[in-house]
CSV table of C-alpha atoms in Angstrom, one decimal:
chain,number,residue,atom,x,y,z
A,476,GLU,CA,-10.0,2.4,-17.8
A,477,THR,CA,-8.9,2.9,-14.2
A,478,GLY,CA,-5.2,3.0,-13.6
A,479,VAL,CA,-4.6,-0.5,-12.2
A,480,THR,CA,-7.2,-3.2,-12.8
A,481,GLN,CA,-7.3,-6.6,-11.0
A,482,THR,CA,-9.3,-9.6,-11.9
A,483,PRO,CA,-11.1,-11.5,-10.6
A,484,ARG,CA,-12.2,-9.4,-7.6
A,485,HIS,CA,-13.2,-12.5,-5.6
A,486,LEU,CA,-11.8,-16.0,-5.9
A,487,VAL,CA,-12.8,-19.1,-4.0
A,488,MET,CA,-10.3,-22.0,-4.4
A,489,GLY,CA,-10.0,-25.5,-3.1
A,490,MET,CA,-6.6,-26.3,-1.7
A,491,THR,CA,-5.7,-28.5,-4.7
A,492,ASN,CA,-6.9,-26.0,-7.4
A,493,LYS,CA,-4.7,-24.0,-9.7
A,494,LYS,CA,-5.8,-20.5,-10.5
A,495,SER,CA,-4.2,-17.2,-11.6
A,496,LEU,CA,-4.7,-13.6,-10.5
A,497,LYS,CA,-4.3,-10.9,-13.2
A,498,CYS,CA,-3.2,-7.3,-12.9
A,499,GLU,CA,-3.1,-4.8,-15.7
A,500,GLN,CA,-1.8,-1.2,-15.4
A,501,HIS,CA,-2.8,1.6,-17.9
A,502,LEU,CA,-0.4,4.2,-16.5
A,503,GLY,CA,2.7,3.5,-18.6
A,504,HIS,CA,4.6,2.5,-15.5
A,505,ASN,CA,7.8,0.4,-15.5
A,506,ALA,CA,7.4,-1.5,-12.2
A,507,MET,CA,4.7,-3.7,-10.8
A,508,TYR,CA,4.2,-5.2,-7.4
A,509,TRP,CA,2.2,-7.9,-5.6
A,510,TYR,CA,1.2,-7.4,-2.0
A,511,LYS,CA,-0.7,-9.7,0.5
A,512,GLN,CA,-3.0,-8.1,3.0
A,513,SER,CA,-4.2,-10.4,5.8
A,514,ALA,CA,-6.4,-9.5,8.6
A,515,LYS,CA,-4.6,-7.8,11.5
A,516,LYS,CA,-1.2,-7.9,9.7
A,517,PRO,CA,0.7,-5.2,7.9
A,518,LEU,CA,0.8,-5.2,4.2
A,519,GLU,CA,3.4,-7.7,3.0
A,520,LEU,CA,5.3,-7.1,-0.2
A,521,MET,CA,5.6,-10.3,-2.1
A,522,PHE,CA,7.2,-9.6,-5.5
A,523,VAL,CA,8.5,-6.6,-7.4
A,524,TYR,CA,9.1,-6.5,-11.2
A,525,SER,CA,11.0,-3.7,-12.9
A,526,LEU,CA,11.0,-3.6,-16.7
A,527,GLU,CA,9.7,-7.2,-16.6
A,528,GLU,CA,12.6,-8.4,-14.5
A,529,ARG,CA,11.9,-9.7,-11.0
A,530,VAL,CA,13.9,-7.6,-8.6
A,531,GLU,CA,12.4,-8.5,-5.2
A,532,ASN,CA,11.2,-11.9,-3.9
A,533,ASN,CA,10.4,-11.6,-0.3
A,534,SER,CA,10.5,-15.2,1.0
A,535,VAL,CA,7.2,-16.1,-0.6
A,536,PRO,CA,6.2,-19.9,-0.6
A,537,SER,CA,6.7,-21.6,-4.0
A,538,ARG,CA,3.0,-22.2,-4.3
A,539,PHE,CA,2.9,-18.5,-5.4
A,540,SER,CA,4.4,-18.0,-8.8
A,541,PRO,CA,4.5,-14.6,-10.4
A,542,GLU,CA,4.8,-13.9,-14.1
A,543,CYS,CA,5.3,-10.5,-15.8
A,544,PRO,CA,5.1,-11.0,-19.6
A,545,ASN,CA,5.3,-7.2,-20.3
A,546,SER,CA,5.4,-4.0,-18.3
A,547,SER,CA,1.6,-3.7,-18.3
A,548,HIS,CA,0.6,-7.1,-17.1
A,549,LEU,CA,1.4,-9.1,-14.0
A,550,PHE,CA,0.1,-12.5,-13.0
A,551,LEU,CA,0.2,-14.5,-9.8
A,552,HIS,CA,-0.3,-18.2,-10.3
A,553,LEU,CA,-1.6,-20.1,-7.3
A,554,HIS,CA,-1.6,-23.8,-6.4
A,555,THR,CA,-1.9,-26.1,-3.4
A,556,LEU,CA,-3.0,-23.2,-1.2
A,557,GLN,CA,-3.0,-23.3,2.6
A,558,PRO,CA,-5.7,-21.8,4.9
A,559,GLU,CA,-3.2,-19.0,5.9
A,560,ASP,CA,-3.3,-17.8,2.2
A,561,LEU,CA,-6.7,-16.3,2.9
A,562,ALA,CA,-6.1,-12.6,2.1
A,563,LEU,CA,-6.7,-9.6,-0.1
A,564,TYR,CA,-4.0,-9.7,-2.9
A,565,LEU,CA,-3.2,-6.2,-4.1
A,566,CYS,CA,-1.3,-5.2,-7.2
A,567,ALA,CA,0.4,-1.9,-7.6
A,568,SER,CA,2.5,-0.1,-10.3
A,569,SER,CA,4.9,2.7,-10.3
A,570,GLN,CA,7.0,4.8,-12.6
A,571,ASP,CA,10.5,4.3,-11.2
A,572,PRO,CA,11.2,1.9,-8.3
A,573,GLY,CA,14.8,3.1,-8.2
A,574,LYS,CA,13.8,6.6,-6.8
A,575,VAL,CA,13.1,7.3,-3.2
A,576,GLN,CA,10.1,9.4,-4.1
A,577,ASN,CA,8.5,6.7,-6.1
A,578,ILE,CA,4.7,6.6,-5.8
A,579,GLN,CA,2.8,3.3,-6.1
A,580,TYR,CA,-0.7,3.1,-7.5
A,581,PHE,CA,-2.9,0.3,-6.4
A,582,GLY,CA,-5.6,-1.9,-7.8
A,583,ALA,CA,-8.7,-2.9,-5.9
A,584,GLY,CA,-7.4,-6.3,-5.1
A,585,THR,CA,-8.5,-9.9,-5.4
A,586,ARG,CA,-10.1,-11.3,-2.3
A,587,LEU,CA,-9.0,-15.0,-2.0
A,588,SER,CA,-10.9,-17.5,0.0
A,589,VAL,CA,-9.6,-21.0,0.6
A,590,LEU,CA,-11.9,-24.0,1.0
B,304,ALA,CA,15.5,-1.3,10.8
B,305,GLN,CA,13.0,1.1,9.5
B,306,LYS,CA,9.6,1.2,11.1
B,307,VAL,CA,6.3,2.9,10.9
B,308,THR,CA,3.9,3.0,13.9
B,309,GLN,CA,0.2,3.9,13.8
B,310,ALA,CA,-0.8,3.4,17.3
B,311,GLN,CA,-4.5,4.1,16.8
B,312,THR,CA,-6.1,0.9,15.6
B,313,GLU,CA,-9.6,2.3,15.3
B,314,ILE,CA,-11.1,5.7,15.8
B,315,SER,CA,-14.8,6.6,15.7
B,316,VAL,CA,-16.0,10.2,15.4
B,317,VAL,CA,-19.3,11.8,14.7
B,318,GLU,CA,-19.7,13.6,11.4
B,319,LYS,CA,-18.3,17.2,11.3
B,320,GLU,CA,-15.8,16.5,14.0
B,321,ASP,CA,-12.1,16.9,13.4
B,322,VAL,CA,-9.9,13.9,13.7
B,323,THR,CA,-6.1,13.4,13.7
B,324,LEU,CA,-4.4,10.1,12.7
B,325,ASP,CA,-1.0,9.7,14.1
B,326,CYS,CA,2.1,8.3,12.3
B,327,VAL,CA,5.5,7.9,13.9
B,328,TYR,CA,8.5,6.5,12.0
B,329,GLU,CA,12.0,5.4,12.5
B,330,THR,CA,14.8,5.6,9.9
B,331,ARG,CA,18.5,6.1,9.7
B,332,ASP,CA,18.3,7.6,6.2
B,333,THR,CA,18.8,11.3,5.8
B,334,THR,CA,16.8,11.4,2.6
B,335,TYR,CA,13.4,9.7,2.7
B,336,TYR,CA,9.8,10.1,1.8
B,337,LEU,CA,6.6,9.5,3.7
B,338,PHE,CA,3.3,8.7,2.2
B,339,TRP,CA,-0.4,8.5,3.3
B,340,TYR,CA,-2.9,6.2,1.6
B,341,LYS,CA,-6.6,5.7,2.1
B,342,GLN,CA,-8.2,2.3,1.7
B,343,PRO,CA,-12.0,2.5,1.4
B,344,PRO,CA,-14.2,-0.6,1.7
B,345,SER,CA,-13.8,-1.2,-2.0
B,346,GLY,CA,-10.2,-2.3,-1.4
B,347,GLU,CA,-7.8,-0.2,-3.4
B,348,LEU,CA,-5.3,1.9,-1.7
B,349,VAL,CA,-5.7,5.5,-2.8
B,350,PHE,CA,-2.6,7.8,-2.7
B,351,LEU,CA,-3.1,10.9,-0.7
B,352,ILE,CA,0.2,12.7,-0.2
B,353,ARG,CA,3.9,12.3,-0.5
B,354,ARG,CA,6.4,14.4,1.7
B,355,ASN,CA,10.1,14.5,1.5
B,356,SER,CA,12.4,14.6,4.6
B,357,PHE,CA,13.6,18.1,3.8
B,358,ASP,CA,10.3,19.8,3.6
B,359,GLU,CA,8.7,20.4,7.0
B,360,GLN,CA,6.0,22.8,5.8
B,361,ASN,CA,2.5,21.7,6.7
B,362,GLU,CA,0.3,20.9,3.8
B,363,ILE,CA,-3.4,21.5,3.3
B,364,SER,CA,-5.6,20.1,0.7
B,365,GLY,CA,-9.3,20.9,1.2
B,366,ARG,CA,-10.4,19.3,4.5
B,367,TYR,CA,-7.1,17.3,4.7
B,368,SER,CA,-3.9,18.6,6.3
B,369,TRP,CA,-0.6,17.0,7.2
B,370,ASN,CA,1.8,18.0,9.9
B,371,PHE,CA,5.4,16.7,9.4
B,372,GLN,CA,7.7,17.2,12.4
B,373,LYS,CA,11.2,15.8,12.0
B,374,SER,CA,12.1,16.4,15.6
B,375,THR,CA,9.5,14.0,16.8
B,376,SER,CA,9.6,11.7,13.7
B,377,SER,CA,5.9,12.2,13.1
B,378,PHE,CA,3.8,12.7,10.1
B,379,ASN,CA,0.2,13.2,11.3
B,380,PHE,CA,-2.9,13.5,9.2
B,381,THR,CA,-5.9,15.7,10.2
B,382,ILE,CA,-9.3,15.6,8.6
B,383,THR,CA,-11.4,18.7,9.3
B,384,ALA,CA,-15.2,18.5,9.5
B,385,SER,CA,-15.2,14.7,8.9
B,386,GLN,CA,-17.8,13.2,6.6
B,387,VAL,CA,-19.1,9.6,6.3
B,388,VAL,CA,-17.2,9.2,3.0
B,389,ASP,CA,-14.0,9.6,5.0
B,390,SER,CA,-14.7,6.2,6.6
B,391,ALA,CA,-11.8,4.0,5.6
B,392,VAL,CA,-8.5,2.5,6.7
B,393,TYR,CA,-5.6,5.0,6.5
B,394,PHE,CA,-2.0,3.8,6.0
B,395,CYS,CA,1.2,5.7,6.6
B,396,ALA,CA,4.3,4.5,4.7
B,397,LEU,CA,8.0,5.2,4.6
B,398,SER,CA,10.3,4.5,1.6
B,399,GLU,CA,13.2,2.2,2.3
B,400,ALA,CA,16.2,1.4,0.0
B,401,GLN,CA,16.7,-2.2,-1.0
B,402,THR,CA,19.9,-4.0,-2.0
B,403,SER,CA,18.5,-4.4,-5.4
B,404,GLY,CA,18.6,-0.6,-5.9
B,405,THR,CA,14.9,-0.2,-5.7
B,406,TYR,CA,12.8,1.3,-2.9
B,407,LYS,CA,10.0,-0.4,-1.1
B,408,TYR,CA,7.3,0.9,1.3
B,409,ILE,CA,7.4,0.2,4.9
B,410,PHE,CA,3.7,0.4,5.9
B,411,GLY,CA,2.2,1.0,9.3
B,412,THR,CA,-0.6,-1.3,10.4
B,413,GLY,CA,-3.3,1.2,9.5
B,414,THR,CA,-5.9,3.2,11.4
B,415,ARG,CA,-9.6,2.4,10.8
B,416,LEU,CA,-11.6,5.5,10.8
B,417,LYS,CA,-15.4,5.3,11.3
B,418,VAL,CA,-17.4,8.5,10.8
B,419,LEU,CA,-20.9,8.2,12.1
B,420,ALA,CA,-23.8,10.2,10.7
């Protein structure tokens, strides 16, 4: 198993659908992250979970709802999407988000298209 | 506010040429870390290197080398004898403390490197 696995790799959604993105890390890390990568924009941090507790929520619209049932799994539930939500959604994990030298390890992302 | 600037949006080189990717940062912190990541077409960001603010020694790893200069707030990345497999988007990042007690990355906008055969 690779370190951080994301499924599905590609997702096409209608604006009224509800779907979920899944991320699983096999590195024994304590923290997990969701990022949004849109064309021609810097990577945007969406959410951070540390030991299953949400510690960062960076002004993300409520149509994005994260869930972290345990330290190895992270979900992003999507509904009522907008055209601007078209992006690559990247998941990452790290050992200790409380340390300045913390390294994040990324999955390959889910590419989301909105009909 | 902390900031990372990668002024080169896209660079094209011919295979075997050397290429340098620039990264300039701004921070008020005295202790900080800088990172480089590679994002190939497959999508995942691959960690390349981490450097702390107190270590200005250059680092070399195979064809990759990094030049950290605190005086100019730069952390540049050089690929020697580039290969087609080096084609990717490269990101520079800076760690930033949050009020929650965690650290997050401040990413640059990335440099797309195209190595032509």
